[in-house]
PDB file of C-alpha atoms and ligand atoms in Angstrom:
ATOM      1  CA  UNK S 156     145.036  82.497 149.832  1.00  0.00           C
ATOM      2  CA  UNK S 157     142.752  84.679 152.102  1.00  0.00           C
ATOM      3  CA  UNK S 158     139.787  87.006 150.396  1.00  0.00           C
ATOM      4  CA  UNK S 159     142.042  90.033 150.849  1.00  0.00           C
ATOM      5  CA  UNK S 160     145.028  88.777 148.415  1.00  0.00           C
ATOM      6  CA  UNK S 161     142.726  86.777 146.255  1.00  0.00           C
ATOM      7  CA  UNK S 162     142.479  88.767 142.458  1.00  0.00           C
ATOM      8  CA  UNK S 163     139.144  87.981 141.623  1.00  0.00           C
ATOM      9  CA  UNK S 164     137.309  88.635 144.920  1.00  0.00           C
ATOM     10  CA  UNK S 165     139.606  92.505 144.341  1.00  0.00           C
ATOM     11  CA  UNK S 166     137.760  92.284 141.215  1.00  0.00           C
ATOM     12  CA  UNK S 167     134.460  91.718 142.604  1.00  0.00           C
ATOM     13  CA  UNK S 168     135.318  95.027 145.294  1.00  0.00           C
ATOM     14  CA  UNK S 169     136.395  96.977 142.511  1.00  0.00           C
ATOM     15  CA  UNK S 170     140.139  96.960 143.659  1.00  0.00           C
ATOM     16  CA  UNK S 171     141.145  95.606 140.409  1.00  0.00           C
ATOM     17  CA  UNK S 172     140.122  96.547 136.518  1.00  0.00           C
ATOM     18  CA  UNK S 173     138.332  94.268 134.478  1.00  0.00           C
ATOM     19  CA  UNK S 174     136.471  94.273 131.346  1.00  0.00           C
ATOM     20  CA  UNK S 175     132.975  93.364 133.182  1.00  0.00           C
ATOM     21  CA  UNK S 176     130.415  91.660 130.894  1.00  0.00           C
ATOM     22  CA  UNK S 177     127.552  91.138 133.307  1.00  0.00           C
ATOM     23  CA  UNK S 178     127.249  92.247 136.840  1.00  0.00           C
ATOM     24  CA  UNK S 179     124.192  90.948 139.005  1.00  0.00           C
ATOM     25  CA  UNK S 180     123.864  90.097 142.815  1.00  0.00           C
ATOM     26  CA  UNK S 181     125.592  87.189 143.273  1.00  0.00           C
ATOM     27  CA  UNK S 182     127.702  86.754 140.022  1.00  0.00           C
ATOM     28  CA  UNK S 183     130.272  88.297 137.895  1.00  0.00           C
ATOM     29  CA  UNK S 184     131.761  87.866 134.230  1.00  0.00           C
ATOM     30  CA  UNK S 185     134.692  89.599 132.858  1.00  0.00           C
ATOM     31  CA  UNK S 186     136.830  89.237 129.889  1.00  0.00           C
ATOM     32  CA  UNK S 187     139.887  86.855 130.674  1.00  0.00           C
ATOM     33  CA  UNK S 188     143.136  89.039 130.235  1.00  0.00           C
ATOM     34  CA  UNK S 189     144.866  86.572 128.747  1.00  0.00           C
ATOM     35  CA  UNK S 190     141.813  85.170 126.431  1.00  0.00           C
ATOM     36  CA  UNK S 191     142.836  81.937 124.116  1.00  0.00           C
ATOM     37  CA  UNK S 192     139.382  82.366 122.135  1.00  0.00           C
ATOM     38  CA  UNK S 193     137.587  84.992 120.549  1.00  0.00           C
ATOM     39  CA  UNK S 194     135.306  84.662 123.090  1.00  0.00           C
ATOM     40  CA  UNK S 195     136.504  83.663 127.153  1.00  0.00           C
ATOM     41  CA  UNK S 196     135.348  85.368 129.543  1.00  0.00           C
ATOM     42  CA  UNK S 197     135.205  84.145 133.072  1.00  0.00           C
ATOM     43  CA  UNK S 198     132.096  83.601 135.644  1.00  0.00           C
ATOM     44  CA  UNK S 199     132.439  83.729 138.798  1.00  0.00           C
ATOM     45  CA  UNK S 200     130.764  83.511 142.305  1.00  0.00           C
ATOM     46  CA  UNK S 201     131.442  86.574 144.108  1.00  0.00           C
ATOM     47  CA  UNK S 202     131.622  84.595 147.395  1.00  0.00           C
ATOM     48  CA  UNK S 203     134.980  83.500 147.960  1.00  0.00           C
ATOM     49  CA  UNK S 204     135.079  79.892 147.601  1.00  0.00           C
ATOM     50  CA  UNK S 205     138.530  78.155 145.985  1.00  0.00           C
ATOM     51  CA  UNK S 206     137.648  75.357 144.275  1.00  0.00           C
ATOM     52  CA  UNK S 207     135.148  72.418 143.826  1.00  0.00           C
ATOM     53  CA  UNK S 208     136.262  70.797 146.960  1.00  0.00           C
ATOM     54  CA  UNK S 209     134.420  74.380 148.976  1.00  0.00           C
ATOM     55  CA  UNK S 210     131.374  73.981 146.577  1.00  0.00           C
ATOM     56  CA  UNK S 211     129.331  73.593 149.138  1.00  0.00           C
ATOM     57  CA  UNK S 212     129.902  76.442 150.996  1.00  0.00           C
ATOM     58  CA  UNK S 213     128.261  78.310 147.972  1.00  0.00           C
ATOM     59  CA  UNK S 214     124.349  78.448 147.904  1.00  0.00           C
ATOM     60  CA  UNK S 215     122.614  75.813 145.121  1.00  0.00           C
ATOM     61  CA  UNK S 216     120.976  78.603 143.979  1.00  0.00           C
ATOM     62  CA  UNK S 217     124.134  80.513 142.911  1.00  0.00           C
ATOM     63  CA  UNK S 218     125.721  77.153 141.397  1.00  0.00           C
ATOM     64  CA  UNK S 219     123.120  77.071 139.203  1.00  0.00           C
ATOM     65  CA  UNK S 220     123.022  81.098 138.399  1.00  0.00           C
ATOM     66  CA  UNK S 221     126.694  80.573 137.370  1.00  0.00           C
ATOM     67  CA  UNK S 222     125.436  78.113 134.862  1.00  0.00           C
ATOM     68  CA  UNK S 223     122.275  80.466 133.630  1.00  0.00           C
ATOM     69  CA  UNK S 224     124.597  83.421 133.728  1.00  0.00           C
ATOM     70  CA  UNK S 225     127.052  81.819 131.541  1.00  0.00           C
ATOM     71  CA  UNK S 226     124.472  80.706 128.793  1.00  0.00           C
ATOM     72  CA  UNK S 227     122.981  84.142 129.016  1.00  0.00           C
ATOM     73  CA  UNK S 228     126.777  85.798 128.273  1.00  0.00           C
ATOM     74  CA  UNK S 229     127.168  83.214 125.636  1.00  0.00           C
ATOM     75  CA  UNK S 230     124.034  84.203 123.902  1.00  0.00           C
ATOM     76  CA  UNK S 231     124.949  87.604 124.311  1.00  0.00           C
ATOM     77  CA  UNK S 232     128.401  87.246 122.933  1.00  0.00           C
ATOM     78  CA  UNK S 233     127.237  85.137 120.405  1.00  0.00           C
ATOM     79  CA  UNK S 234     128.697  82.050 120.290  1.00  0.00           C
ATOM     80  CA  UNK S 235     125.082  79.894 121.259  1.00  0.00           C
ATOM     81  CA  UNK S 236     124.707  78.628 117.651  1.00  0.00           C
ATOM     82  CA  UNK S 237     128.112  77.887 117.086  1.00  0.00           C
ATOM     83  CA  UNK S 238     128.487  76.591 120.711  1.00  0.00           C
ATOM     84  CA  UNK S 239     131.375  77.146 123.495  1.00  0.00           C
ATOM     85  CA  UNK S 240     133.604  75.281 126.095  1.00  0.00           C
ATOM     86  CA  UNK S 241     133.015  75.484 129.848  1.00  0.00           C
ATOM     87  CA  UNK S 242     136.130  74.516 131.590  1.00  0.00           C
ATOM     88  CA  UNK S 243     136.745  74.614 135.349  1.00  0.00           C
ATOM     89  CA  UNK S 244     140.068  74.228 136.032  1.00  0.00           C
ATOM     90  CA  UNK S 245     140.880  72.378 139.484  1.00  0.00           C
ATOM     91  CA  UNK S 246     143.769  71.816 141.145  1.00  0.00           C
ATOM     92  CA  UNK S 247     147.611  72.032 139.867  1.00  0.00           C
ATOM     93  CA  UNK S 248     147.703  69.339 137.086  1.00  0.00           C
ATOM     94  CA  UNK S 249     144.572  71.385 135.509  1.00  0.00           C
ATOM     95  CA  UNK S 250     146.519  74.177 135.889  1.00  0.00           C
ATOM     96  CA  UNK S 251     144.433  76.199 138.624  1.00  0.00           C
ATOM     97  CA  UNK S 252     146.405  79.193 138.696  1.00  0.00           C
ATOM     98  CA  UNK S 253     143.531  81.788 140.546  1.00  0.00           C
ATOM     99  CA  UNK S 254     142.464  79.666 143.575  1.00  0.00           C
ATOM    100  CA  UNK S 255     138.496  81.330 143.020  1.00  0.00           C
ATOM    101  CA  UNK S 256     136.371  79.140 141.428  1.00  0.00           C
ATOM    102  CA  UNK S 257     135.604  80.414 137.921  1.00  0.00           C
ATOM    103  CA  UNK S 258     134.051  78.779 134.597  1.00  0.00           C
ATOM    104  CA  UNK S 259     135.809  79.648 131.540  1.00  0.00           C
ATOM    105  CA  UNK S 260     133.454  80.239 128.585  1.00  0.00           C
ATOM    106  CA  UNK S 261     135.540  80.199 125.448  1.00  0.00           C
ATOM    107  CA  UNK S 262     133.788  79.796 121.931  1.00  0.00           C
ATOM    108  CA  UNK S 263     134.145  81.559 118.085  1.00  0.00           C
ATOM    109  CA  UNK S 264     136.511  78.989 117.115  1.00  0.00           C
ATOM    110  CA  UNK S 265     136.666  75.734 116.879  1.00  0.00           C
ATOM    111  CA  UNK S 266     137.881  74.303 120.449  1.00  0.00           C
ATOM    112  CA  UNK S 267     139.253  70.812 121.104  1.00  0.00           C
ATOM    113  CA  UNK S 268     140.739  69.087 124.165  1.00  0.00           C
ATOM    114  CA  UNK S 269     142.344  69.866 126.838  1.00  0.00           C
TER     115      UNK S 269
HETATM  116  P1  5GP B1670     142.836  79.136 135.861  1.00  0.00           P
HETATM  117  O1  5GP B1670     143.000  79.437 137.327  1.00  0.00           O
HETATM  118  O2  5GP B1670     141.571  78.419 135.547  1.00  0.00           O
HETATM  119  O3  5GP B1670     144.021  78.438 135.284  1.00  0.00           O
HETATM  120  O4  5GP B1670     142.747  80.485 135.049  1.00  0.00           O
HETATM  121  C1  5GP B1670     142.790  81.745 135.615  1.00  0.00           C
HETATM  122  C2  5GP B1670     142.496  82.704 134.479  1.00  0.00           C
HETATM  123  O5  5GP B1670     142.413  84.001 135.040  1.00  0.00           O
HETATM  124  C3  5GP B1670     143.585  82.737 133.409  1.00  0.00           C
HETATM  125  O6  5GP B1670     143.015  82.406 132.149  1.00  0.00           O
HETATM  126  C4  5GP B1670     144.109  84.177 133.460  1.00  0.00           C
HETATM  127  O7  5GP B1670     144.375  84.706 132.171  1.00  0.00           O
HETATM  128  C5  5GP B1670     142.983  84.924 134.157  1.00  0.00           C
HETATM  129  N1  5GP B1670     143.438  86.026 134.971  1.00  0.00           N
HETATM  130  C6  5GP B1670     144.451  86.005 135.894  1.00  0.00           C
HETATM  131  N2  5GP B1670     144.592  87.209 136.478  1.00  0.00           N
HETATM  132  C7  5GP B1670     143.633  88.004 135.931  1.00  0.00           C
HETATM  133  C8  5GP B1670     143.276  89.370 136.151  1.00  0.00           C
HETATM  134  O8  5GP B1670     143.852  90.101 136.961  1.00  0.00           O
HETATM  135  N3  5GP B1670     142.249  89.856 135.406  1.00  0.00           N
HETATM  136  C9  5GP B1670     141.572  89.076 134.491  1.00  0.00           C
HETATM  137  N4  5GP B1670     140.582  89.665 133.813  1.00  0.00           N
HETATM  138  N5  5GP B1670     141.880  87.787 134.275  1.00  0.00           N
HETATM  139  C10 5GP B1670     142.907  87.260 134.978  1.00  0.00           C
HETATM  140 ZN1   ZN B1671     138.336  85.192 145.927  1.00  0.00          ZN
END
């Protein structure tokens, strides 16, 4: 899927609504419309990239942003104390449905796997 279909990067250029949590630079976080915890909201690059297998198109210093960013939201939203799930889903058997890498950061409940 090319930048100019993909949802999230219409997100990031405003194209799309979403319930934006924190905006900065280089990454976003929105609620997930279709949130299975009291908390998920999703982080995301705003550079394109599709999965893990692009990572390295993306900058280290924005890998590790996504990770700051989402223990900032978490503390923000908080769930720090009682703790949260990141989940990247990758590929079809995890059920990769938006082809934009994202982390899912789902807490207030008690979370198990998958
Ligand atoms: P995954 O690709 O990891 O399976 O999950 C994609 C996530 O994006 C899903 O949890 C889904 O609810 C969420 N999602 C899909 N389309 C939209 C959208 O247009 N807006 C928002 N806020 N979330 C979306
Ligand atoms: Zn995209």
């Amino acid at each position: 899927m090319s930048e100019a279909d993909c949802i999230f990067c219409r997100i990031v250029r405003g194209e799309i609504d979403a319930e934006v949590v924190h905006d900065e630079d280089d990454v976003l976080v929105f609620e997930d419309i279709n949130s299975k915890a009291p908390v998920h909201v999703l982080v995301i690059p705003k550079e394109h990239v599709a999965n893990l297998e692009e990572i390295g198109a993306l900058p280290d210093t924005v890998l590790k942003r996504l990770f700051e960013v989402a223990s900032s939201v978490a503390e923000k939203l908080g769930v720090t104390e009682g703790g949260y799930a990141i989940r990247i889903n990758n590929g079809r058997d995890a059920g990769q449905e938006v082809f934009h890498l994202h982390l899912h950061v789902m807490g207030g409940k008690r979370l198990g796997m998958p």
